[in-house]
Amino acid sequence: MSGQNRVIVLMLGVLAALVIVVGGLSAVLLLGGGEDGATTTSTSDEGGGISRTADGDDDDGETAGLDTGSGDTEDASGRLRLAGSDPVTMDPHLAGDSGSAEFIVEIFSGLLTITPDLNIELDLAESFEVSDDGLVYTFTLRDDIFFHQGRRVTAEDVRWSLERAASRELASPTALGYLGDIIGVRERFYEGAEGISGIEVIDDRTIQFTIDAPKPYFLAKLTYPTAFIVDRQQIEANPRGWTRRPNGTGPYRLQEWRLGQRIVLQANARYHLGAPSIREVLYELSGGSTLTRFENGELDIAFISVNDIDRARDPESDIGPLYQVFPQFTISYLALNTNVPPFDDVNVRRALGFSLDRT
């Protein structure tokens, strides 16, 4: 998958599903746009859809972001306007909520990434090897990976990032779950060990992980934000405020963040997997009903609540032709208390199971 496709699918696929889960909305969305600007149409194997992005002028004002750096974004076009909310954190090592992850996965990246088809692909890593006993993973970094501000990413950045994520001082809520298979992570998390014994930097482009047992799911864990790479120099220079200007390696850089108002992401022209095809992503953090704002041409995507689902499904309605259904990247289930009647009776539980429409 190209870098451009990866970004747009993340924006309209996986991340859309995360917003759906958090907001309790139906797994459907509308894609459209304002009356002004260029119009593009696209479809996706993950659910398809119609998108129209309005290319608007940038507003003046204070920005919390970085210089755009060398290169340009002439190949990227348009502005995608979405509804959103302020993230709990922009720190990938602390994020445990999907609202924060929606921004983090665009600003940062890790050694590996997961596609909307749930395949694991290389990201910052150029290749990797696994020992015959399944315990040692050796990663070779790409030679064209840079932080947004221009500094080259090295294996030492990877080591420092993971040791930071697993540190007792940071107390990450996700570190043990996603990094705990690496030998030495638990000692660092619980006992404050100086480093992680199972991580070894071989050279500037090579790093080695040793895990405690063969685990086929280990690579999948490295796609989670807990394993994303952060800029040591930036964090040490501004440990309290660095997340307002995060210097990541992802497809988008944070151009502006006005609390409670908007977040603007700008395409990273130097992105190692290919510059994004959308120049700018604008998250409006306030403004009322997303459907109303969509109909007023203020947003390009609106999620449908149960109150509007019949109208959206009606092909004769004004929004019916734009209605699309997308799969949710989630698992739903019913938990029954088997200690109290009537669910302590296995036959009642079976009857309930048979009564559910599973289509």
Coordinates of C-alpha atoms in Angstrom, one line a residue:
M1 CA 0.0 0.0 0.0
S2 CA 1.4 3.4 -0.9
G3 CA 1.9 6.1 1.7
Q4 CA -1.0 8.2 0.2
N5 CA -3.4 5.3 0.3
R6 CA -2.3 4.4 3.9
V7 CA -3.0 8.0 5.1
I8 CA -6.4 8.4 3.4
V9 CA -7.6 5.0 4.6
L10 CA -6.5 5.7 8.1
M11 CA -8.4 9.0 8.0
L12 CA -11.6 7.5 6.6
G13 CA -11.4 3.9 7.7
V14 CA -9.8 2.9 11.0
L15 CA -10.0 6.3 12.6
A16 CA -13.6 6.8 11.5
A17 CA -14.4 3.6 13.2
L18 CA -12.7 4.7 16.4
V19 CA -14.8 7.9 16.4
I20 CA -17.9 5.8 15.9
V21 CA -17.1 3.5 18.9
V22 CA -16.4 6.4 21.3
G23 CA -19.4 8.5 20.2
G24 CA -21.8 5.6 20.3
L25 CA -22.9 6.4 16.7
S26 CA -24.0 4.1 14.0
A27 CA -21.2 2.7 11.7
V28 CA -22.2 5.0 8.9
L29 CA -21.1 8.3 7.6
L30 CA -21.7 11.0 5.1
L31 CA -19.0 12.3 2.9
G32 CA -19.5 15.6 1.1
G33 CA -18.3 19.2 1.2
G34 CA -19.0 22.8 0.9
E35 CA -20.1 24.5 -2.2
D36 CA -16.7 26.1 -2.8
G37 CA -13.5 24.4 -3.8
A38 CA -12.3 21.5 -5.9
T39 CA -14.3 18.2 -5.9
T40 CA -12.8 14.7 -5.9
T41 CA -14.5 11.4 -5.8
S42 CA -13.0 8.2 -4.5
T43 CA -14.0 4.7 -3.3
S44 CA -12.5 2.3 -0.9
D45 CA -12.5 -1.4 -0.5
E46 CA -13.0 -0.9 3.2
G47 CA -16.5 0.4 2.6
G48 CA -16.4 2.9 -0.3
G49 CA -17.8 6.4 -0.3
I50 CA -17.9 9.8 -2.0
S51 CA -15.6 12.5 -0.8
R52 CA -15.6 16.2 -1.7
T53 CA -12.9 18.3 -0.1
A54 CA -13.2 22.0 -0.1
D55 CA -10.0 23.9 -0.5
G56 CA -10.3 27.0 1.7
D57 CA -8.0 29.8 2.7
D58 CA -6.0 29.5 5.9
D59 CA -7.2 31.7 8.8
D60 CA -4.7 34.0 10.4
G61 CA -3.9 33.5 14.1
E62 CA -1.6 31.9 16.6
T63 CA -0.3 28.5 15.8
A64 CA 1.1 25.7 17.9
G65 CA 3.1 23.8 15.3
L66 CA 6.4 23.4 13.4
D67 CA 8.0 24.9 10.4
T68 CA 7.0 23.1 7.2
G69 CA 10.6 22.4 6.5
S70 CA 12.1 21.8 3.1
G71 CA 10.1 20.4 0.2
D72 CA 6.6 21.4 -0.8
T73 CA 3.1 19.9 -0.8
E74 CA 2.2 20.7 -4.4
D75 CA 1.2 17.1 -5.1
A76 CA -1.3 17.3 -2.1
S77 CA -4.5 19.2 -2.6
G78 CA -7.6 20.3 -0.7
R79 CA -8.6 20.5 2.9
L80 CA -10.6 17.8 4.6
R81 CA -12.8 19.2 7.3
L82 CA -13.9 17.0 10.2
A83 CA -15.6 17.3 13.6
G84 CA -13.5 16.4 16.6
S85 CA -12.6 17.1 20.2
D86 CA -9.4 18.0 22.0
P87 CA -7.3 14.9 22.6
V88 CA -6.7 13.8 26.2
T89 CA -3.0 13.7 25.3
M90 CA -0.7 14.0 22.2
D91 CA 1.9 11.7 23.9
P92 CA 1.7 8.4 22.1
H93 CA 3.2 6.6 25.2
L94 CA 0.4 7.8 27.4
A95 CA -2.6 7.6 25.1
G96 CA -5.2 4.9 26.0
D97 CA -8.2 6.5 24.3
S98 CA -9.2 6.5 20.6
G99 CA -9.8 10.3 20.6
S100 CA -6.2 10.9 21.2
A101 CA -5.1 8.1 18.9
E102 CA -7.0 9.8 16.1
F103 CA -4.3 12.5 16.0
I104 CA -1.3 10.5 17.2
V105 CA -1.3 8.0 14.4
E106 CA -1.1 10.8 11.9
I107 CA 1.7 12.7 13.7
F108 CA 3.9 9.8 14.9
S109 CA 4.9 6.4 13.6
G110 CA 6.7 3.2 14.7
L111 CA 8.8 0.5 13.2
L112 CA 5.7 -1.3 11.9
T113 CA 2.2 -0.3 10.9
I114 CA -1.1 -2.1 10.5
T115 CA -3.2 -1.7 7.4
P116 CA -7.1 -1.5 7.3
D117 CA -6.9 -5.1 6.1
L118 CA -5.2 -5.9 9.4
N119 CA -1.9 -6.8 7.7
I120 CA 1.4 -5.8 9.4
E121 CA 3.6 -3.7 7.1
L122 CA 7.0 -2.0 7.4
D123 CA 7.0 1.7 8.5
L124 CA 10.1 3.2 9.9
A125 CA 11.8 -0.2 9.5
E126 CA 13.2 -1.3 6.2
S127 CA 13.3 -5.0 7.1
F128 CA 13.4 -7.3 10.1
E129 CA 14.7 -10.8 10.9
V130 CA 13.5 -13.3 13.6
S131 CA 15.8 -15.8 15.1
D132 CA 15.1 -19.5 14.7
D133 CA 13.9 -19.8 18.3
G134 CA 11.5 -16.9 17.8
L135 CA 13.1 -14.9 20.7
V136 CA 15.2 -12.3 18.9
Y137 CA 13.9 -9.6 16.5
T138 CA 16.4 -7.6 14.6
F139 CA 15.1 -4.5 12.8
T140 CA 16.9 -2.4 10.2
L141 CA 15.7 1.2 9.8
R142 CA 15.1 2.9 6.5
D143 CA 17.7 5.4 5.5
D144 CA 15.2 8.1 4.6
I145 CA 13.3 8.6 7.9
F146 CA 13.3 12.1 9.5
F147 CA 11.5 13.9 12.3
H148 CA 9.3 16.7 11.0
Q149 CA 12.0 19.3 12.0
G150 CA 14.6 17.5 9.8
R151 CA 16.7 15.4 12.2
R152 CA 17.4 11.8 11.0
V153 CA 15.9 9.0 13.0
T154 CA 18.4 6.5 14.4
A155 CA 18.2 3.2 16.3
E156 CA 19.1 5.2 19.4
D157 CA 15.9 7.2 19.0
V158 CA 14.0 3.9 18.9
R159 CA 15.7 2.6 22.1
W160 CA 15.2 5.8 24.0
S161 CA 11.5 6.0 23.0
L162 CA 10.7 2.5 24.2
E163 CA 12.7 3.0 27.4
R164 CA 10.8 6.2 28.0
A165 CA 7.4 4.4 27.4
A166 CA 8.3 1.7 29.9
S167 CA 9.7 4.0 32.5
R168 CA 8.3 4.0 36.1
E169 CA 8.3 7.8 36.0
L170 CA 6.0 8.0 33.0
A171 CA 3.7 5.2 34.3
S172 CA 2.2 4.5 30.9
P173 CA -1.2 2.7 31.2
T174 CA -0.4 0.7 28.0
A175 CA 3.4 0.0 28.3
L176 CA 3.2 -3.4 29.9
G177 CA 0.4 -4.6 27.6
Y178 CA 2.2 -3.7 24.4
L179 CA 5.9 -3.8 25.4
G180 CA 5.9 -6.2 28.3
D181 CA 7.1 -9.2 26.1
I182 CA 10.5 -7.6 25.8
I183 CA 12.9 -8.8 28.4
G184 CA 13.6 -6.0 30.9
V185 CA 10.5 -3.9 30.4
R186 CA 8.8 -5.1 33.6
E187 CA 12.0 -4.4 35.6
R188 CA 12.1 -0.9 34.2
F189 CA 8.4 -0.3 34.8
Y190 CA 8.2 -1.7 38.3
E191 CA 11.7 -1.3 39.7
G192 CA 13.0 1.7 37.8
A193 CA 15.8 -0.2 36.1
E194 CA 18.2 2.1 34.2
G195 CA 17.4 0.6 30.8
I196 CA 15.7 -2.3 29.1
S197 CA 18.1 -5.3 29.0
G198 CA 16.2 -6.9 26.0
I199 CA 16.9 -3.9 23.7
E200 CA 20.3 -3.6 22.0
V201 CA 21.4 -0.9 19.5
I202 CA 23.7 -2.6 17.0
D203 CA 24.4 0.5 14.9
D204 CA 22.7 3.7 13.8
R205 CA 20.2 1.7 11.7
T206 CA 20.0 -1.6 13.5
I207 CA 18.2 -2.4 16.7
Q208 CA 17.5 -5.8 18.4
F209 CA 14.7 -6.9 20.7
T210 CA 14.8 -10.1 22.8
I211 CA 11.4 -11.3 24.1
D212 CA 10.7 -13.7 26.9
A213 CA 9.0 -16.4 24.8
P214 CA 8.0 -17.0 21.2
K215 CA 4.9 -15.0 20.5
P216 CA 3.4 -14.7 17.0
Y217 CA 1.5 -11.6 18.0
F218 CA 4.6 -9.6 19.1
L219 CA 4.9 -7.7 15.8
A220 CA 1.2 -6.6 16.0
K221 CA 1.9 -5.0 19.4
L222 CA 4.6 -2.9 17.9
T223 CA 2.0 -1.1 15.7
Y224 CA 0.4 0.4 18.7
P225 CA 1.2 4.1 19.7
T226 CA 3.0 2.9 22.8
A227 CA 5.8 1.8 20.5
F228 CA 5.9 5.0 18.4
I229 CA 9.1 7.0 18.2
V230 CA 9.4 10.4 19.9
D231 CA 12.1 13.1 19.7
R232 CA 14.3 12.9 22.7
Q233 CA 15.9 16.2 22.1
Q234 CA 12.5 18.0 22.0
I235 CA 11.2 16.2 25.1
E236 CA 14.3 16.9 27.2
A237 CA 14.3 20.6 26.1
N238 CA 10.6 21.1 27.0
P239 CA 9.3 18.1 29.1
R240 CA 6.1 19.8 30.1
G241 CA 5.1 21.5 26.8
W242 CA 6.4 19.4 24.0
T243 CA 3.1 17.8 23.2
R244 CA 1.8 21.2 22.0
R245 CA 4.4 21.1 19.3
P246 CA 5.1 17.4 18.8
N247 CA 8.0 16.6 16.5
G248 CA 6.9 13.3 15.0
T249 CA 7.7 11.2 12.0
G250 CA 4.2 10.6 10.6
P251 CA 2.4 11.7 7.5
Y252 CA 1.1 14.9 9.0
R253 CA 2.6 17.5 11.3
L254 CA 0.6 19.6 13.8
Q255 CA 0.2 23.0 12.2
E256 CA -2.2 24.6 14.7
W257 CA -3.9 23.6 17.9
R258 CA -6.4 26.0 19.5
L259 CA -7.9 24.4 22.6
G260 CA -11.6 23.9 22.2
Q261 CA -11.6 25.5 18.7
R262 CA -9.6 23.6 16.1
I263 CA -6.7 21.4 15.2
V264 CA -5.0 21.7 11.8
L265 CA -2.7 18.9 10.4
Q266 CA -0.4 19.7 7.5
A267 CA 0.8 17.1 5.1
N268 CA 4.4 16.1 5.6
A269 CA 6.0 16.3 2.1
R270 CA 9.0 14.3 3.3
Y271 CA 7.0 11.4 4.7
H272 CA 9.0 8.2 4.0
L273 CA 6.0 6.2 2.8
G274 CA 4.9 8.9 0.3
A275 CA 3.5 12.4 0.8
P276 CA -0.2 12.4 1.7
S277 CA -2.7 13.3 -1.1
I278 CA -4.7 15.6 1.2
R279 CA -2.8 18.9 1.9
E280 CA -4.5 19.8 5.1
V281 CA -6.9 18.2 7.7
L282 CA -9.0 20.6 9.7
Y283 CA -10.7 19.3 12.9
E284 CA -13.4 21.7 14.1
L285 CA -13.6 21.1 17.9
S286 CA -16.9 23.0 18.5
G287 CA -20.0 24.1 16.6
G288 CA -23.0 21.9 17.5
S289 CA -24.6 19.1 15.5
T290 CA -22.2 17.5 13.0
L291 CA -25.1 16.7 10.6
T292 CA -26.3 20.3 10.7
R293 CA -22.8 21.6 10.0
F294 CA -22.4 19.0 7.2
E295 CA -25.6 20.2 5.6
N296 CA -24.4 23.8 5.9
G297 CA -21.3 23.0 4.0
E298 CA -19.0 23.4 7.1
L299 CA -17.8 19.7 7.3
D300 CA -16.9 17.1 4.7
I301 CA -17.9 14.1 6.9
A302 CA -20.7 13.6 9.4
F303 CA -21.6 10.6 11.4
I304 CA -25.2 9.6 11.7
S305 CA -26.9 9.1 15.1
V306 CA -29.8 6.7 15.5
N307 CA -32.2 9.7 15.4
D308 CA -31.3 10.4 11.8
I309 CA -30.7 6.9 10.5
D310 CA -34.1 6.5 8.8
R311 CA -33.6 9.8 7.0
A312 CA -30.1 8.8 5.9
R313 CA -31.3 5.4 4.6
D314 CA -34.1 6.9 2.6
P315 CA -32.7 7.2 -1.0
E316 CA -35.2 9.9 -1.7
S317 CA -34.0 12.2 1.1
D318 CA -31.6 15.0 0.5
I319 CA -28.8 13.2 2.3
G320 CA -29.7 9.7 1.2
P321 CA -27.4 9.7 -1.9
L322 CA -24.4 10.5 0.3
Y323 CA -25.1 7.8 2.9
Q324 CA -22.4 5.1 3.2
V325 CA -22.0 2.2 5.5
F326 CA -18.5 1.3 6.8
P327 CA -17.3 -1.7 8.9
Q328 CA -16.4 -1.0 12.5
F329 CA -12.9 -1.7 13.7
T330 CA -14.3 -3.0 17.0
I331 CA -15.8 -6.0 18.8
S332 CA -19.3 -5.9 20.5
Y333 CA -20.6 -8.4 22.9
L334 CA -23.3 -9.0 25.6
A335 CA -22.0 -9.9 29.1
L336 CA -24.5 -11.9 31.2
N337 CA -24.3 -12.3 34.9
T338 CA -24.6 -16.1 35.2
N339 CA -24.8 -15.9 39.0
V340 CA -28.3 -14.5 39.2
P341 CA -31.6 -15.7 37.6
P342 CA -32.6 -16.1 34.9
F343 CA -29.1 -16.2 33.3
D344 CA -27.9 -18.8 35.8
D345 CA -29.9 -21.2 33.7
V346 CA -27.9 -22.4 30.7
N347 CA -31.1 -23.0 28.7
V348 CA -32.1 -19.4 29.1
R349 CA -28.7 -18.3 27.9
R350 CA -29.0 -20.6 24.9
A351 CA -32.5 -19.3 24.1
L352 CA -31.2 -15.7 24.2
G353 CA -28.4 -16.6 21.9
F354 CA -30.7 -18.2 19.4
S355 CA -33.0 -15.2 19.5
L356 CA -30.4 -12.7 18.3
D357 CA -30.3 -11.7 14.7
R358 CA -26.6 -12.3 13.7
T359 CA -26.9 -11.3 10.1

